[in-house]
Coordinates of C-alpha atoms in Angstrom, one line a residue:
Chain O
X1 CA -8.5 8.1 -42.4
X2 CA -7.9 4.7 -41.9
X3 CA -10.0 2.1 -40.3
X4 CA -9.1 1.7 -37.1
X5 CA -8.9 4.8 -36.5
X6 CA -12.5 5.0 -36.9
X7 CA -13.8 2.4 -35.4
X8 CA -11.8 3.8 -32.0
X9 CA -13.2 7.2 -33.1
X10 CA -16.6 5.8 -33.1
X11 CA -16.7 3.4 -30.5
X12 CA -15.1 6.3 -28.0
X13 CA -17.0 9.9 -29.7
X14 CA -19.7 10.0 -27.5
X15 CA -19.2 7.4 -24.9
X16 CA -17.4 9.6 -22.1
X17 CA -19.0 7.1 -19.6
X18 CA -16.7 4.0 -21.2
X19 CA -13.8 6.3 -21.4
X20 CA -13.9 6.8 -17.2
X21 CA -14.7 3.5 -16.5
X22 CA -11.4 2.0 -18.3
X23 CA -9.0 6.3 -16.8
X24 CA -10.4 4.9 -13.5
X25 CA -9.1 1.4 -14.0
X26 CA -6.1 2.7 -15.0
X27 CA -5.6 4.9 -12.1
X28 CA -6.6 2.4 -9.9
X29 CA -4.1 0.2 -10.5
X30 CA -1.0 2.7 -11.2
X31 CA -2.1 5.8 -8.9
X32 CA -1.3 8.9 -9.8
X33 CA 1.9 9.3 -9.6
X34 CA 3.2 11.0 -12.9
X35 CA -0.3 11.0 -13.9
X36 CA -0.5 12.9 -17.7
X37 CA -3.7 12.7 -20.6
X38 CA -1.2 11.7 -22.8
X39 CA -0.3 8.7 -20.4
X40 CA -4.3 8.0 -20.0
X41 CA -4.7 8.1 -23.8
X42 CA -1.9 5.7 -24.6
X43 CA -3.2 3.2 -22.3
X44 CA -6.8 4.0 -22.5
X45 CA -6.0 3.9 -26.3
X46 CA -7.5 6.8 -27.7
X47 CA -6.3 10.4 -28.7
X48 CA -5.1 13.0 -26.1
X49 CA -7.5 14.9 -28.2
X50 CA -10.6 12.8 -27.3
X51 CA -9.8 12.8 -23.8
X52 CA -9.3 16.4 -23.5
X53 CA -12.8 16.8 -25.3
X54 CA -14.2 15.1 -22.9
X55 CA -12.4 16.2 -19.4
X56 CA -10.1 19.0 -20.2
X57 CA -7.2 18.9 -17.7
X58 CA -5.7 16.0 -15.6
X59 CA -7.4 17.9 -12.7
X60 CA -10.7 17.3 -14.1
X61 CA -10.8 14.4 -15.2
X62 CA -9.1 12.9 -11.6
X63 CA -12.3 14.9 -10.0
X64 CA -14.4 12.6 -12.1
X65 CA -13.1 9.5 -11.6
X66 CA -13.2 10.6 -8.3
X67 CA -17.0 10.3 -8.3
X68 CA -17.3 7.4 -10.2
X69 CA -15.2 5.4 -7.2
X70 CA -16.5 7.3 -4.6
X71 CA -19.9 6.5 -6.2
X72 CA -19.1 2.6 -6.5
X73 CA -17.8 2.1 -3.4
X74 CA -18.1 1.8 0.3
X75 CA -20.7 3.8 2.3
X76 CA -24.5 3.9 0.0
X77 CA -26.5 3.7 3.1
X78 CA -28.7 0.6 1.4
X79 CA -26.1 -2.0 2.5
X80 CA -28.5 -1.7 5.4
X81 CA -30.2 -5.0 5.3
X82 CA -26.8 -6.1 3.1
X83 CA -26.6 -10.3 3.9
X84 CA -28.2 -10.3 7.0
X85 CA -25.3 -7.5 8.9
X86 CA -25.6 -4.3 10.4
X87 CA -25.8 -1.3 8.5
X88 CA -22.2 -0.5 9.9
X89 CA -20.9 -3.9 9.4
X90 CA -22.4 -4.2 6.3
X91 CA -20.6 -1.0 5.7
X92 CA -17.5 -2.1 6.6
X93 CA -16.8 -5.4 5.3
X94 CA -17.8 -3.6 1.9
X95 CA -14.6 -1.2 2.6
X96 CA -12.7 -4.3 3.3
X97 CA -13.4 -6.4 0.6
X98 CA -11.0 -6.6 -2.4
X99 CA -12.5 -3.6 -4.9
X100 CA -13.4 -1.3 -1.5
X101 CA -9.7 -1.2 -1.1
X102 CA -9.2 -0.8 -4.5
X103 CA -10.9 2.4 -4.4
X104 CA -9.8 3.6 -1.2
X105 CA -6.4 3.0 -1.6
X106 CA -7.5 5.2 -4.6
X107 CA -9.0 8.1 -2.7
X108 CA -6.1 7.8 -0.1
X109 CA -3.6 8.6 -2.8
X110 CA -6.2 11.1 -4.2
X111 CA -6.4 13.2 -0.7
X112 CA -2.9 13.0 -0.6
X113 CA -2.3 14.1 -3.8
X114 CA -4.9 16.7 -2.9
X115 CA -3.4 18.6 0.1
X116 CA -0.4 21.2 -0.3
X117 CA -1.2 23.2 -3.3
X118 CA -4.4 21.4 -5.7
X119 CA -7.2 23.3 -5.8
X120 CA -9.1 21.1 -8.2
X121 CA -8.7 18.1 -6.3
X122 CA -8.8 19.6 -3.3
X123 CA -12.3 20.8 -4.4
X124 CA -13.2 16.8 -5.6
X125 CA -12.3 15.3 -2.3
X126 CA -13.9 18.2 -0.1
X127 CA -17.6 17.2 -2.4
X128 CA -16.7 13.6 -2.0
X129 CA -16.9 13.8 1.8
X130 CA -19.7 16.4 2.8
X131 CA -21.8 14.3 0.4
X132 CA -21.1 11.0 1.9
X133 CA -21.6 12.5 5.3
X134 CA -24.8 13.7 3.9
X135 CA -25.8 10.2 2.9
X136 CA -24.9 8.7 5.6
X137 CA -26.6 11.5 8.1
X138 CA -29.8 10.8 6.1
X139 CA -29.8 6.7 6.3
X140 CA -28.7 7.9 10.3
X141 CA -32.3 9.6 10.6
X142 CA -33.5 7.1 8.8
X143 CA -32.6 4.1 11.3
X144 CA -34.1 6.4 14.3
X145 CA -30.8 8.8 15.0
X146 CA -32.6 12.4 16.5
X147 CA -32.2 14.7 13.0
X148 CA -29.2 17.3 15.1
X149 CA -26.9 14.4 15.6
X150 CA -26.7 13.1 12.4
X151 CA -24.0 14.6 11.1
X152 CA -22.0 14.9 13.3
X153 CA -22.3 10.9 14.2
X154 CA -21.7 10.4 10.4
X155 CA -18.9 12.4 10.4
X156 CA -17.7 10.3 13.4
X157 CA -18.8 6.8 11.5
X158 CA -16.6 8.2 8.0
X159 CA -13.8 9.1 9.8
X160 CA -13.2 6.4 12.0
X161 CA -14.2 4.2 9.3
X162 CA -11.5 6.3 6.9
X163 CA -8.5 6.1 9.6
X164 CA -8.8 2.9 10.4
X165 CA -8.8 1.7 6.2
X166 CA -5.6 3.9 6.3
X167 CA -4.0 2.0 8.8
X168 CA -5.9 -1.5 7.3
X169 CA -4.1 -0.4 3.9
X170 CA -0.5 0.8 5.4
X171 CA 0.0 -1.6 7.4
X172 CA -2.0 -5.1 6.3
X173 CA -2.7 -6.0 10.2
X174 CA -6.4 -6.9 9.6
X175 CA -6.8 -8.6 12.8
X176 CA -5.6 -5.8 15.0
X177 CA -7.3 -3.4 12.7
X178 CA -11.2 -5.9 13.0
X179 CA -10.5 -5.7 16.5
X180 CA -10.1 -1.7 16.3
X181 CA -14.0 -1.7 14.2
X182 CA -15.4 -4.1 16.7
X183 CA -15.0 -1.4 19.4
X184 CA -16.9 1.5 16.7
X185 CA -19.4 -0.9 15.9
X186 CA -19.9 -2.0 20.3
X187 CA -20.4 1.8 20.4
X188 CA -22.9 2.3 17.5
X189 CA -25.1 -0.2 19.2
X190 CA -25.1 0.5 22.6
X191 CA -26.5 4.8 20.9
X192 CA -29.0 3.1 18.9
X193 CA -30.6 1.4 22.1
X194 CA -30.4 4.9 22.8
X195 CA -32.6 6.5 20.5
X196 CA -34.7 3.2 21.1
X197 CA -35.1 3.8 24.9
X198 CA -35.2 7.9 24.4
X199 CA -38.2 7.1 22.2
X200 CA -39.9 4.7 24.5
X201 CA -40.0 7.5 27.2
Chain T
X1 CA 37.2 26.8 -2.9
X2 CA 36.2 29.3 -1.8
X3 CA 35.6 30.9 1.8
X4 CA 31.2 30.6 0.9
X5 CA 31.2 26.8 0.3
X6 CA 34.1 26.3 2.8
X7 CA 31.9 28.0 5.8
X8 CA 28.9 26.4 4.2
X9 CA 30.8 22.7 3.9
X10 CA 32.0 23.7 8.0
X11 CA 28.5 24.5 8.8
X12 CA 26.7 21.0 7.4
X13 CA 29.4 18.4 7.4
X14 CA 28.3 16.8 10.4
X15 CA 24.8 18.5 10.8
X16 CA 21.7 16.0 9.1
X17 CA 19.6 17.1 12.2
X18 CA 20.6 20.7 11.2
X19 CA 19.5 19.3 7.0
X20 CA 16.0 17.4 7.9
X21 CA 15.0 20.2 9.9
X22 CA 15.2 22.4 7.0
X23 CA 14.4 20.3 4.7
X24 CA 12.0 19.1 6.6
X25 CA 10.4 22.6 6.7
X26 CA 10.4 22.8 2.6
X27 CA 8.8 19.7 2.2
X28 CA 5.6 20.7 5.1
X29 CA 5.1 23.8 3.2
X30 CA 5.4 22.7 -0.5
X31 CA 4.3 19.0 -0.3
X32 CA 6.3 15.9 -1.9
X33 CA 5.0 17.1 -5.7
X34 CA 7.6 16.8 -8.3
X35 CA 9.7 17.4 -5.2
X36 CA 13.9 16.0 -6.1
X37 CA 17.2 15.5 -3.3
X38 CA 18.3 18.5 -6.2
X39 CA 15.4 21.0 -6.1
X40 CA 15.8 20.1 -2.1
X41 CA 19.8 20.5 -1.9
X42 CA 18.7 24.2 -3.9
X43 CA 16.0 25.2 -0.9
X44 CA 18.6 23.8 1.9
X45 CA 21.9 25.5 0.0
X46 CA 23.7 22.7 -0.1
X47 CA 25.4 20.3 -2.5
X48 CA 23.7 18.0 -4.1
X49 CA 26.2 15.6 -3.1
X50 CA 25.7 16.5 0.5
X51 CA 22.1 15.3 0.5
X52 CA 23.0 12.3 -1.1
X53 CA 25.9 11.5 1.8
X54 CA 22.7 11.7 4.4
X55 CA 20.4 10.4 2.9
X56 CA 21.2 8.1 0.2
X57 CA 17.8 8.5 -1.8
X58 CA 14.5 11.1 -2.2
X59 CA 13.1 8.4 -0.7
X60 CA 15.9 8.4 2.5
X61 CA 14.6 12.0 2.7
X62 CA 11.3 11.1 3.4
X63 CA 11.3 8.6 5.6
X64 CA 13.5 11.0 7.4
X65 CA 10.9 13.4 7.5
X66 CA 8.5 11.2 8.2
X67 CA 9.9 10.1 11.5
X68 CA 11.0 13.3 12.9
X69 CA 7.8 15.4 11.9
X70 CA 5.8 12.1 13.5
X71 CA 8.2 12.2 16.9
X72 CA 7.6 15.6 17.1
X73 CA 4.0 15.9 16.3
X74 CA 0.2 14.5 17.4
X75 CA 0.5 11.4 19.7
X76 CA 2.7 11.1 22.1
X77 CA 0.5 10.0 25.5
X78 CA 2.7 12.4 27.6
X79 CA 0.1 14.6 26.4
X80 CA -1.8 13.7 29.3
X81 CA -1.4 16.1 31.6
X82 CA -1.7 19.2 29.3
X83 CA -3.2 22.0 30.5
X84 CA -6.3 20.4 32.7
X85 CA -7.5 18.8 29.8
X86 CA -8.5 15.0 29.6
X87 CA -5.4 12.6 27.5
X88 CA -7.7 11.9 24.2
X89 CA -8.6 15.9 24.3
X90 CA -4.5 17.5 24.1
X91 CA -3.8 15.0 21.5
X92 CA -6.8 16.3 19.5
X93 CA -5.9 19.9 20.8
X94 CA -2.4 19.4 19.5
X95 CA -3.7 18.2 16.1
X96 CA -6.3 20.4 15.3
X97 CA -3.5 22.9 16.7
X98 CA -1.8 25.1 13.4
X99 CA 1.9 23.4 13.8
X100 CA -0.1 19.7 14.3
X101 CA -2.9 20.5 11.2
X102 CA 0.6 21.8 9.3
X103 CA 2.3 18.3 10.1
X104 CA -0.5 15.8 9.9
X105 CA -0.8 17.4 6.0
X106 CA 2.1 16.7 5.4
X107 CA 1.6 13.0 7.1
X108 CA -1.0 12.6 4.7
X109 CA 0.7 13.2 1.7
X110 CA 3.0 11.4 1.8
X111 CA 0.6 8.7 2.9
X112 CA -0.8 9.0 -0.6
X113 CA 2.4 9.1 -1.5
X114 CA 2.8 5.5 -0.9
X115 CA -0.9 3.8 -1.6
X116 CA 0.5 3.1 -5.3
X117 CA 4.0 0.9 -6.0
X118 CA 6.3 3.0 -3.3
X119 CA 7.3 0.7 -1.1
X120 CA 10.2 2.9 0.8
X121 CA 7.8 5.1 2.0
X122 CA 5.3 2.3 2.2
X123 CA 7.4 1.2 5.1
X124 CA 7.8 4.7 7.1
X125 CA 4.5 5.5 7.0
X126 CA 4.1 1.4 8.1
X127 CA 6.5 2.1 10.9
X128 CA 5.4 5.3 12.2
X129 CA 1.6 3.9 12.3
X130 CA 2.8 0.7 13.9
X131 CA 4.5 2.7 16.6
X132 CA 2.5 5.8 17.4
X133 CA -0.3 2.4 18.0
X134 CA 2.6 0.7 20.2
X135 CA 3.4 4.1 22.4
X136 CA -0.5 5.1 22.8
X137 CA -1.6 0.8 23.8
X138 CA 1.0 2.0 26.6
X139 CA -0.4 5.0 27.5
X140 CA -3.6 3.5 27.8
X141 CA -2.4 0.7 29.7
X142 CA -0.8 3.0 32.1
X143 CA -4.5 4.2 32.2
X144 CA -5.8 1.6 34.2
X145 CA -6.7 -0.3 30.0
X146 CA -6.9 -4.4 30.7
X147 CA -3.7 -5.2 29.0
X148 CA -5.4 -7.4 25.8
X149 CA -7.7 -4.4 25.2
X150 CA -5.0 -2.0 24.8
X151 CA -4.4 -2.3 21.7
X152 CA -7.5 -2.2 19.3
X153 CA -8.3 0.6 21.6
X154 CA -4.8 2.5 21.0
X155 CA -6.0 1.5 17.1
X156 CA -9.7 2.9 17.7
X157 CA -8.6 6.0 19.5
X158 CA -5.8 6.9 16.0
X159 CA -7.6 5.5 13.7
X160 CA -10.8 7.8 14.4
X161 CA -8.8 11.1 14.7
X162 CA -6.4 10.4 11.8
X163 CA -10.2 9.7 10.2
X164 CA -11.4 13.2 11.6
X165 CA -8.4 15.4 11.0
X166 CA -8.6 14.2 7.3
X167 CA -12.1 15.3 7.1
X168 CA -11.1 18.2 8.7
X169 CA -8.1 19.0 6.3
X170 CA -9.8 18.5 2.8
X171 CA -13.3 20.3 4.5
X172 CA -12.0 22.8 7.5
X173 CA -15.4 22.5 8.9
X174 CA -14.0 22.9 12.2
X175 CA -17.5 22.9 14.1
X176 CA -18.9 19.7 12.4
X177 CA -15.3 17.4 13.5
X178 CA -15.5 19.0 16.6
X179 CA -19.0 17.7 17.0
X180 CA -17.5 14.3 16.0
X181 CA -14.7 14.1 18.2
X182 CA -17.0 14.6 20.7
X183 CA -18.5 11.5 20.5
X184 CA -15.2 9.8 20.4
X185 CA -14.2 11.5 23.6
X186 CA -18.0 10.6 25.7
X187 CA -17.3 7.0 23.7
X188 CA -14.1 6.9 25.9
X189 CA -15.2 8.8 29.6
X190 CA -17.7 5.5 29.5
X191 CA -14.9 3.0 28.6
X192 CA -12.6 4.8 31.3
X193 CA -15.2 4.5 33.7
X194 CA -15.8 1.1 32.8
X195 CA -12.7 -0.3 34.1
X196 CA -12.0 1.9 37.8
X197 CA -15.6 -0.5 38.4
X198 CA -14.2 -3.5 37.2
X199 CA -11.4 -3.0 39.3
X200 CA -13.2 -2.1 42.0
X201 CA -15.1 -5.9 41.6

């Protein structure tokens, strides 16, 4: 075995996370079209066998990428106090920032790919949407939302932001899409005001 | 030339629309993955040259399919009086019906495909989102919405429905997604009530 190969092997032997980071970077940049473990292996600089060892199949890799991208991306409810913004504004600011747009772009590519006959990807996207809704549900309850209203409201808020991000990523018309987001924001202010009222009566 | 070939040629010579209908049906069912003009030609039962004659490239065909699917699908504002439903309810009812889900599933697959380095598809999706927003904008103005609020509101309404349809198609959780849609509907009723109030003062 030549030293270079050996160095690589040491570097990557148990570094699933590092591998995943490189693969994610590749896919964020180039999307999923014509993706193969073999191509990712070449780009990342490891052997095909190493990727198979860690992720089994292309779908296994993409599913891990979905989890990674979505964990780091736009909707953790702890952004509440970020930069003095209202919680929803903070989520949105994060989504429309370059890194957020890049993640959501990939998420939409994966969602699109999951639409027809791709059960592994479909399962990954399903899991991510449910987790995200549940996360925001808990954030809303913590913020005073009546428990039984929290999951539909989370679904509505994330749905609206998701749909507006599609518009933004496709048309690039930030001004119009931001004006639409403002409607969501005002409605949410009214909703929150009602929680407080109901609490006091 | 054998009679069968000749019959086909007559049948399809100028029937772009019929070809497009068959190709659309194929793609609605099987999605875009590994789509090629050659494969569509085989399925539809015409020569590759015929498809090239009518649509030039795979992207040309998909772009025509986008236009066709979206023209027939879920957001023409003339559904206003359909079945006694409120306009937005009628749009939603159409979107969640089997044919609507099928169209939107394909639209999402195409949108996903357009996310990375596919300028022809991206242009088709961009055009369709803008047309749809403009269409609803006019519908809202006709329904009493102040002119300057109509385009942001259309963007918001279609964005929310789009995002909720992603959730529905991925998770299949109709009850939760319908409850989220109800939030949009109630907000829209409040908004419409304000238009009437502002009109009377």
